[in-house]
Coordinates of C-alpha atoms in Angstrom, one line a residue:
X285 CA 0.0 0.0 0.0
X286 CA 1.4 3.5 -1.1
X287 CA 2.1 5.7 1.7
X288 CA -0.4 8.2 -0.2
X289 CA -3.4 5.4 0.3
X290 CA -2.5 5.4 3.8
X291 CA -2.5 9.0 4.8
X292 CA -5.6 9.3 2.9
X293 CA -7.3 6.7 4.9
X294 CA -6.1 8.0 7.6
X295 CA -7.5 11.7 7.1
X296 CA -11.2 9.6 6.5
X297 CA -11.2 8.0 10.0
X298 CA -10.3 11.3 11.9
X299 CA -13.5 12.9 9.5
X300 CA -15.4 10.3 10.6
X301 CA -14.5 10.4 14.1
X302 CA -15.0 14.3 14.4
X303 CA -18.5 13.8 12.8
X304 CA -19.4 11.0 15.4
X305 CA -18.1 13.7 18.0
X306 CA -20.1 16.5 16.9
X307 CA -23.3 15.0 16.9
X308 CA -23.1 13.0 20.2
X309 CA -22.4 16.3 21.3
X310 CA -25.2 18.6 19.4
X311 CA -27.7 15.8 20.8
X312 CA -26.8 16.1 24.1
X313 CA -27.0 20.3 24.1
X314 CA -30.6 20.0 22.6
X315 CA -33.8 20.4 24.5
X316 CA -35.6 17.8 25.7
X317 CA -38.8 17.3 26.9
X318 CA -38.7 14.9 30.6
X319 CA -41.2 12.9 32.3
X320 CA -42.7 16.1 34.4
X321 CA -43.9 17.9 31.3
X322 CA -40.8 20.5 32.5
X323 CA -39.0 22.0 29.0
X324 CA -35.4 22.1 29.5
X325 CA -33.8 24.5 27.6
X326 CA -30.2 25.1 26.5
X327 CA -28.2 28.4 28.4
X328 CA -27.3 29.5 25.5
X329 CA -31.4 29.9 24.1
X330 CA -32.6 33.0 23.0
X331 CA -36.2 31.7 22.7
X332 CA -38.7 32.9 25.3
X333 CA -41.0 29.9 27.0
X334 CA -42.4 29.2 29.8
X335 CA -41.7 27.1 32.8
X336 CA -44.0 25.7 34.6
X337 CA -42.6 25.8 38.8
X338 CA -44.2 23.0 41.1
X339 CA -47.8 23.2 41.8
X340 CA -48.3 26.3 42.6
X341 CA -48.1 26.7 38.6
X342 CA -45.8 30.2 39.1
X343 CA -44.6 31.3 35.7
X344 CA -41.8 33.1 34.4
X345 CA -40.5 34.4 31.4
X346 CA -37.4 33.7 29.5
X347 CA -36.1 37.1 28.4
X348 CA -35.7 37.4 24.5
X349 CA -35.0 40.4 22.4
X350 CA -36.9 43.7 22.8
X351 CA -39.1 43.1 19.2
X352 CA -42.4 42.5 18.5
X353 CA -43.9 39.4 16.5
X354 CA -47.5 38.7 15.4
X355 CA -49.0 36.0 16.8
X356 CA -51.2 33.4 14.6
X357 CA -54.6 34.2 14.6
X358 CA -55.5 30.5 16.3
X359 CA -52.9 31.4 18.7
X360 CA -54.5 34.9 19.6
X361 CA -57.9 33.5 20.1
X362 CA -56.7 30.8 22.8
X363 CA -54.9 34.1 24.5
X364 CA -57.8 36.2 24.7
X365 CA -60.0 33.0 26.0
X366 CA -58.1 33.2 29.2
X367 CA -58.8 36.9 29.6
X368 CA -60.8 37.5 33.0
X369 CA -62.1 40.8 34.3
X370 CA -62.4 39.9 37.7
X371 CA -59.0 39.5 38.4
X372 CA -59.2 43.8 37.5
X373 CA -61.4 43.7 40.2
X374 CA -64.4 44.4 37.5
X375 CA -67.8 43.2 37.5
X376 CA -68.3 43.6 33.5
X377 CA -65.5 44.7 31.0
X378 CA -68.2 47.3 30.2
X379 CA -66.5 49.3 33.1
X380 CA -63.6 50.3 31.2
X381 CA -65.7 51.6 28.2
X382 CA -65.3 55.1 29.4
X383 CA -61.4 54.9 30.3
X384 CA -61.3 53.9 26.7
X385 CA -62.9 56.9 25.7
X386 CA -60.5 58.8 27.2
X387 CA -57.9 57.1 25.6
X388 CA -59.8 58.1 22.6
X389 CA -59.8 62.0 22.7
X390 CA -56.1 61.6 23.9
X391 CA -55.0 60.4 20.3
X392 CA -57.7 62.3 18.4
X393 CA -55.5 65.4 19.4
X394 CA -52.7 63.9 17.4
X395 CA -52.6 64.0 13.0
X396 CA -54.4 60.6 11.9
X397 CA -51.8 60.3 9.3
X398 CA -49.1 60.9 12.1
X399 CA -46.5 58.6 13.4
X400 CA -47.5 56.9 16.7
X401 CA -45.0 54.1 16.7
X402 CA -42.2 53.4 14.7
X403 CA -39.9 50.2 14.7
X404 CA -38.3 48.0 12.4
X405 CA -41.1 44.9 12.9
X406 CA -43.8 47.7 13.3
X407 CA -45.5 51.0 12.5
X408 CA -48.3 52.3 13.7
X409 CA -50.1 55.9 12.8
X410 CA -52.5 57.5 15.6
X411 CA -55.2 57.1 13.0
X412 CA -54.5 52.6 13.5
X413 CA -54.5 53.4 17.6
X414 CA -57.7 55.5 17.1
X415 CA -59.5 53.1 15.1
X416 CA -58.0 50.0 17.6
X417 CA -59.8 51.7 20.6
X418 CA -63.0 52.3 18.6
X419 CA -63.3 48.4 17.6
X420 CA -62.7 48.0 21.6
X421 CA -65.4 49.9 22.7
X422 CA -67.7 48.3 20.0
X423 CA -67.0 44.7 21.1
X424 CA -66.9 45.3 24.4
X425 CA -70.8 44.5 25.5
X426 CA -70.0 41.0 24.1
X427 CA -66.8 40.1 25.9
X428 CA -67.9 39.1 29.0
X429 CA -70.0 36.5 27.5
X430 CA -66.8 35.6 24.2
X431 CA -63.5 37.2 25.2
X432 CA -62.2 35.2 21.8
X433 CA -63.5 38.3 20.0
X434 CA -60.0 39.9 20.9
X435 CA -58.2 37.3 19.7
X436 CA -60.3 37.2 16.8
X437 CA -60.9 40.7 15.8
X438 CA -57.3 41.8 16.8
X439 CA -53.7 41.3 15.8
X440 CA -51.8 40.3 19.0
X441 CA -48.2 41.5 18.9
X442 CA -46.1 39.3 21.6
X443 CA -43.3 41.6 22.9
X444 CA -40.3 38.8 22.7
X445 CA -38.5 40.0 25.9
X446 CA -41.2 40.4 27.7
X447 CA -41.6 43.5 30.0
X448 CA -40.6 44.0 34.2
X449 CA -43.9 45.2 35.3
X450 CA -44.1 47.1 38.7
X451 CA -46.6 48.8 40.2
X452 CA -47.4 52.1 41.5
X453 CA -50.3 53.9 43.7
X454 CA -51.8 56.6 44.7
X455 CA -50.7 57.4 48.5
X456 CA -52.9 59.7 50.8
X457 CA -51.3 61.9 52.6
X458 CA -51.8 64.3 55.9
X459 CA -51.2 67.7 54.4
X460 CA -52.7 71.1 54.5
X461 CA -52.9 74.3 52.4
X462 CA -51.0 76.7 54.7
X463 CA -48.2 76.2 56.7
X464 CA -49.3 75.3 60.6
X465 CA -48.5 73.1 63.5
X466 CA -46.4 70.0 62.0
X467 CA -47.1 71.1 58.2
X468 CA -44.0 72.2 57.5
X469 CA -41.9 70.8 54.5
X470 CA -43.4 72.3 51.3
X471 CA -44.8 71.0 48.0
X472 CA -44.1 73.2 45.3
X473 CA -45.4 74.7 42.0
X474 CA -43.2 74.8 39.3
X475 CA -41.2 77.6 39.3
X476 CA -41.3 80.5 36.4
X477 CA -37.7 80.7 35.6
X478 CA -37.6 76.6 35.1
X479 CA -37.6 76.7 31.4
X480 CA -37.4 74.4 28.5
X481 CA -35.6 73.5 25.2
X482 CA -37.7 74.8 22.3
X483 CA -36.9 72.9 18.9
X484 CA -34.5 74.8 17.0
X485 CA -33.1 76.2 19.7
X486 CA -29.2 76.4 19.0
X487 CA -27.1 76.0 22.0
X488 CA -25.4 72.8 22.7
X489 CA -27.7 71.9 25.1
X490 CA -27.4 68.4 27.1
X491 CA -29.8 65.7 27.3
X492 CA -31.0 66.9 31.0
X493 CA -31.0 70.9 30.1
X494 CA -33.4 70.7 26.8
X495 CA -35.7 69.2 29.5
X496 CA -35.0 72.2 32.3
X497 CA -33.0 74.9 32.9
X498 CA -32.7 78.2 34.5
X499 CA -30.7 81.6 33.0
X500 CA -28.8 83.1 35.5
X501 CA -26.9 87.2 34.9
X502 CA -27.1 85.8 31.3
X503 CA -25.7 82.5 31.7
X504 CA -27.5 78.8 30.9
X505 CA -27.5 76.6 33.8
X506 CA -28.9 73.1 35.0
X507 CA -32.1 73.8 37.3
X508 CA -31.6 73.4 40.4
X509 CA -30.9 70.0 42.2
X510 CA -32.9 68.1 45.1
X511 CA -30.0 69.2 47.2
X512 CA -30.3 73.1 46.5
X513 CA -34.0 73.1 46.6
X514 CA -34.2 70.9 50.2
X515 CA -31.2 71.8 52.1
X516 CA -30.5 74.9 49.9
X517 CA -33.7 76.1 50.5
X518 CA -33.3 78.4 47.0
X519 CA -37.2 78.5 46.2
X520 CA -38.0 78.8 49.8
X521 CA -40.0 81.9 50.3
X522 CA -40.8 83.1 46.8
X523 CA -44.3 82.0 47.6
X524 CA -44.4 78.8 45.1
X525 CA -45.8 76.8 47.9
X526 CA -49.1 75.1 47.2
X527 CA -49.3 72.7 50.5
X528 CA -47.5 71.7 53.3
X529 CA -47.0 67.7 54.6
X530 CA -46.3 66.7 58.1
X531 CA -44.0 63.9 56.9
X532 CA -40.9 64.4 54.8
X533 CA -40.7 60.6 53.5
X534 CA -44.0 61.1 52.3
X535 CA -43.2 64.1 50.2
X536 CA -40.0 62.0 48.8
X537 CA -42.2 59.1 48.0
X538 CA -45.2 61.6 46.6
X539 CA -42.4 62.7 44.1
X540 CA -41.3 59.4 43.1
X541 CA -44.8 58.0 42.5
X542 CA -45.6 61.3 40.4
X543 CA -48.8 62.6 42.6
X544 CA -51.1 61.6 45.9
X545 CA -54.2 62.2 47.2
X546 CA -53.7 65.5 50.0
X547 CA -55.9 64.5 53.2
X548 CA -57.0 68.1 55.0
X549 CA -57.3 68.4 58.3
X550 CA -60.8 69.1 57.8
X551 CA -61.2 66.1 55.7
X552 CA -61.3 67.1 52.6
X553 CA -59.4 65.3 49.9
X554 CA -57.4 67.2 47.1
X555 CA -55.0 65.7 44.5
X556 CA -51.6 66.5 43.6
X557 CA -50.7 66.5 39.9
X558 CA -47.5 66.5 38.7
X559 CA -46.3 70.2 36.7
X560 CA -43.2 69.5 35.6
X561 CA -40.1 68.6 36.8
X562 CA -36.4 69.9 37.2
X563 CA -34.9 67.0 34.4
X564 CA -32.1 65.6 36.5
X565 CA -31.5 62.0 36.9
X566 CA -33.7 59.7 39.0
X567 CA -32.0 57.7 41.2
X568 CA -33.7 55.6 44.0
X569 CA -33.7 55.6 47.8
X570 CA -33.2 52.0 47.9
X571 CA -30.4 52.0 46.0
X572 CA -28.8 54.2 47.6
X573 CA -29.3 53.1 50.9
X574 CA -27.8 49.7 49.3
X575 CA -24.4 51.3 47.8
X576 CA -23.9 52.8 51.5
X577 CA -23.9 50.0 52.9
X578 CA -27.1 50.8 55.3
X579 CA -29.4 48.3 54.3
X580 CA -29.3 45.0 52.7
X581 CA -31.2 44.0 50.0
X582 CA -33.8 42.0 51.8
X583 CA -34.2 45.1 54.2
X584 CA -34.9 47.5 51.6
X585 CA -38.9 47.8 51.8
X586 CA -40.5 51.2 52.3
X587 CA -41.5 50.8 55.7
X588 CA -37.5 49.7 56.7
X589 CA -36.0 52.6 54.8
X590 CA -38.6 55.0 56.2
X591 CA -38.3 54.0 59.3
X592 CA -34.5 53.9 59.0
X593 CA -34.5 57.9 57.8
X594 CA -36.8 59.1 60.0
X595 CA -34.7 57.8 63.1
X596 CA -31.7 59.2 61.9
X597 CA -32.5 62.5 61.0
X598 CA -29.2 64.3 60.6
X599 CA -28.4 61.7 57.7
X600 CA -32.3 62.2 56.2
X601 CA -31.7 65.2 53.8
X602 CA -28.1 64.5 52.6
X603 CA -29.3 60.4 51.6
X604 CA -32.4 62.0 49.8
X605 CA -30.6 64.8 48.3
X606 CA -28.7 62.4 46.4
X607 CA -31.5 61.3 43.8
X608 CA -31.3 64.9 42.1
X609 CA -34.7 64.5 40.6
X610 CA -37.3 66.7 42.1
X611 CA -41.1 67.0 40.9
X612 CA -43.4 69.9 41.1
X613 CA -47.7 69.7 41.5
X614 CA -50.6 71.7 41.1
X615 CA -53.2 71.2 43.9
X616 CA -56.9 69.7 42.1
X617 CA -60.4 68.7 43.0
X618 CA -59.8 65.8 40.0
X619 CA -58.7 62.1 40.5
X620 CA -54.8 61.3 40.2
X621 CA -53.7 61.7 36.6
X622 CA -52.1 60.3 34.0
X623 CA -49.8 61.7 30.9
X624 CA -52.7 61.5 28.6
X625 CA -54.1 64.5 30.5
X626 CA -57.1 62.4 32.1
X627 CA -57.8 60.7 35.1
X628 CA -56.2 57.1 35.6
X629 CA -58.3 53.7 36.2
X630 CA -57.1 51.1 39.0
X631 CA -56.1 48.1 37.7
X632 CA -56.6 49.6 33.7
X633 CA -54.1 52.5 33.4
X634 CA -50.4 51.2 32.6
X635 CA -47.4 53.7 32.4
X636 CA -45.5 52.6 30.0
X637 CA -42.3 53.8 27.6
X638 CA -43.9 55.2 24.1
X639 CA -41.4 54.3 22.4
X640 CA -42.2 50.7 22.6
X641 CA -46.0 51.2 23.9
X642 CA -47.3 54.6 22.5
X643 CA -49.8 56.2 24.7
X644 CA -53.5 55.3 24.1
X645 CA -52.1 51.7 23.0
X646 CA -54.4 48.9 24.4
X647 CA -51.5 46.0 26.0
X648 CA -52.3 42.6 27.2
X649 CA -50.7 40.7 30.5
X650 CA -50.3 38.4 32.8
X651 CA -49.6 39.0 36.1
X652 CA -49.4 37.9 39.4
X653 CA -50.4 39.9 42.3
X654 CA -50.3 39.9 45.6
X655 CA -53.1 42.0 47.8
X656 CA -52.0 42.1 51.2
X657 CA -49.8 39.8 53.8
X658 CA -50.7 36.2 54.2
X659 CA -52.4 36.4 51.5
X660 CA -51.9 34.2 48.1
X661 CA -51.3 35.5 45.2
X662 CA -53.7 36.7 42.5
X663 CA -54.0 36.0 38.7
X664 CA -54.3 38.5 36.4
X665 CA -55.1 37.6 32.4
X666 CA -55.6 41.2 31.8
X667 CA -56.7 44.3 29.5
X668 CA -54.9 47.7 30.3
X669 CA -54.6 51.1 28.7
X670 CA -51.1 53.0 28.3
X671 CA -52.6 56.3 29.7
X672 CA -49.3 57.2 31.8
X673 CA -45.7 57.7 31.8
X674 CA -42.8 57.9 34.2
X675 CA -39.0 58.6 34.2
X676 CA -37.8 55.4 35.5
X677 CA -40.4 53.9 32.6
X678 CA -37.7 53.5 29.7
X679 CA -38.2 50.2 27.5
X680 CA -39.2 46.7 28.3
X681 CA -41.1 47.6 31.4
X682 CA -44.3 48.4 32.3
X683 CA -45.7 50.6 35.8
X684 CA -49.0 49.3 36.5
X685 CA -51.4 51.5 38.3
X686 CA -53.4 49.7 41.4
X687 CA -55.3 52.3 43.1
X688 CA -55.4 55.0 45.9
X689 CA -54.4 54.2 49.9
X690 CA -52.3 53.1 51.9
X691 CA -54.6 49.5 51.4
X692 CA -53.0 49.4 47.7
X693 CA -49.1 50.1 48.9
X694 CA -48.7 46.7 49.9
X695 CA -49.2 45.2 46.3
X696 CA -47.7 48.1 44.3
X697 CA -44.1 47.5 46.6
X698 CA -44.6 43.8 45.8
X699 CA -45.1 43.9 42.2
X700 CA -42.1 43.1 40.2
X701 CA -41.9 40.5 37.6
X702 CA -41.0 39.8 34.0
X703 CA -44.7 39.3 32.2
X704 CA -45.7 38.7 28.9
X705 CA -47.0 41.3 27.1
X706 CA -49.3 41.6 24.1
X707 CA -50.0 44.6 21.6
X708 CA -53.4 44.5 20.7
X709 CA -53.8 46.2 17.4
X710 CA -57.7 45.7 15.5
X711 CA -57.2 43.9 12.0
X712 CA -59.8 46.5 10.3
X713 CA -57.3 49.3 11.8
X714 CA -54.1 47.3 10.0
X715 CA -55.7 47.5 6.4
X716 CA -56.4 51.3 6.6

């Protein structure tokens, strides 16, 4: 046998052997289905599933990328038939007929023909959203009886990632309109030298002062920080104040939800909206209570870091001062609001980023909440309306809106999970 023969046999076996490797191999990386019903699936998956977690049938969602994808009609139709309005704590889904509507003369304010969302696997005008929401109300009266219809007489676009969805409230608070007795740490108005960019405008502005700034002898500065404004006291006296609280946690928590519900001393109830804001970067307390080294993460719950700040007050104002965010209300007769101008619904309204979920969108979920202590945890197959927005609120994530009082606080701070999400667009709206 020629030595070439040889060699040449010889490169065949070590082919054959490398194949046999690679395919032992590739078999035993693959997903398999095991006797629990359990999907195991590879680390390096991109594909989102879910797992199914014992019998208590928790769910969670494997992250994928930020994109939408349309789900098969067939597919939309067995989603929507697991749609429940009690879990919104609704006795009909006729009750959110006139949230819709407000939804409605939200986007009617915008050009039909005008861009309401605008991604590579989508685009939406306002014109699709308006006509979405109409086909909504229209069905509604006959989804208590067939919630198919929404799978049936709507495109269902699954968010791949998924979205972290936490919850926020409305807290009431002990306040009053003058300063007196244990009132005394101010809510402001928004000042009338906190200006903003105006498009066109040509200084080199940065990201934080197109949203607010101040001119001071001539110059273009940053508006003022938490720090200047608290322990400054720069807009102290200059008679922006619009209530006072007894609690100055509460007015730090009143800024991070956005608004609260003002309890008199005589009573009366008023609401806090937000004005505006100073456009500096939101950082929270529970993080930095964590990066000092004061709490641990299983401490950090509002009660422990309350009760933390109010027992060391000489630390209070310098560990708040460092979120340099600071919010400024108007004092109304109206419910809380939302971004869309209107009042907000419990269990309905959802903040949400509109750059992914433009407001006025309807969105789909499932959630998992938990009402009080001891208590198990409730399903949601839900129907929500983006009707709000925040500044934390950037992307895959979702802010969902539970209700007013201090009963509501205790599912809002223990609401945060990765959910599946649904973009619920009408098919008559897509051929327009």
């Amino acid at each position: 046998m020629s030595s070439s023969v040889f060699k040449s046999r010889i490169v065949r076996c070590a082919l054959f052997g490398l194949l046999f490797f690679v395919l032992v191999f590739v078999s035993g990386c693959a997903p398999k289905t095991i006797g629990s019903g359990k999907k195991v699936i590879s680390s390096r998956s991109k594909t989102r599933v879910w797992v199914k977690r014992g019998a208590n049938r928790k769910v969670r969602v494997r992250k994928g990328p930020v994109r939408y994808r349309a789900l098969h009609s067939s597919a939309s139709e067995t989603a929507a038939r697991r749609l429940d309005h009690r879990g919104q704590e609704l006795s009909s889904w006729r009750q959110i007929q006139p949230q819709i509507r407000k939804s409605i003369e939200y986007v009617r304010r915008n050009p039909s023909s005008g861009i309401a969302l605008n991604r590579p696997e989508i685009r939406l005008t306002w014109g699709q959203l308006r006509k979405s929401l109409e086909d909504l109300e229209r069905i509604l009266p006959r989804l208590d009886r067939d919630p198919s219809l929404l799978g049936r007489y709507f495109v269902w676009y699954e968010l791949q990632s998924g979205a972290e969805m936490t919850g926020y409230f409305t807290p009431v608070i002990e306040a009053s309109l003058t300063k007196r007795g244990p009132y005394k740490y101010p809510v402001y108005r928004k000042p009338p030298d906190l200006r903003k960019a105006r498009p066109g405008q040509t200084h080199p502005w940065t990201e934080q002062m197109r949203k607010a700034y101040r001119v001071e002898n001539g110059r273009i500065l940053p508006y003022h920080s938490r720090r200047e404004i608290d322990v400054g006291k720069v807009l102290s006296g200059r008679g922006l104040e619009v209530a006072w609280l007894k609690d100055p946690v509460d007015l730090f928590y009143m800024h991070v939800q956005g608004g609260g519900v003002l309890r008199l001393p005589d009573g009366r109830l008023r609401t806090a909206v937000f004005s505006g804001s100073n456009g500096r970067d939101f950082k929270g307390l529970g993080r930095i209570l964590l990066e000092r080294g004061i709490l641990k993460r299983s401490q950090l719950s509002i009660s422990n870091i309350k009760k933390y700040l109010l027992s060391n007050p000489e630390r209070m104002w310098e560990l708040m001062a460092e979120n340099e965010s600071y919010i400024f209300f108007n004092i109304t007769r109206t419910r809380p609001m939302g971004a869309i101008g209107k009042p907000l619904m419990p269990m309905v309204s959802l903040a949400a980023d509109p750059g992914l979920i433009p407001l006025g969108a309807i969105v789909s979920y499932r959630v998992d909440l938990y009402p009080g202590p001891g208590r198990g945890a409730r399903r949601v197959n839900g129907v929500g309306l983006a009707q709000d927005t925040g500044k934390a609120i950037k992307g895959a994530r979702l802010d969902y809106y539970v209700g007013v009082g201090r009963e509501k606080q205790f599912m809002a701070n223990h609401l945060k999970n990765r959910v599946p999400v649904y973009l619920l667009v009408s098919r008559s709206a897509l051929r327009r």
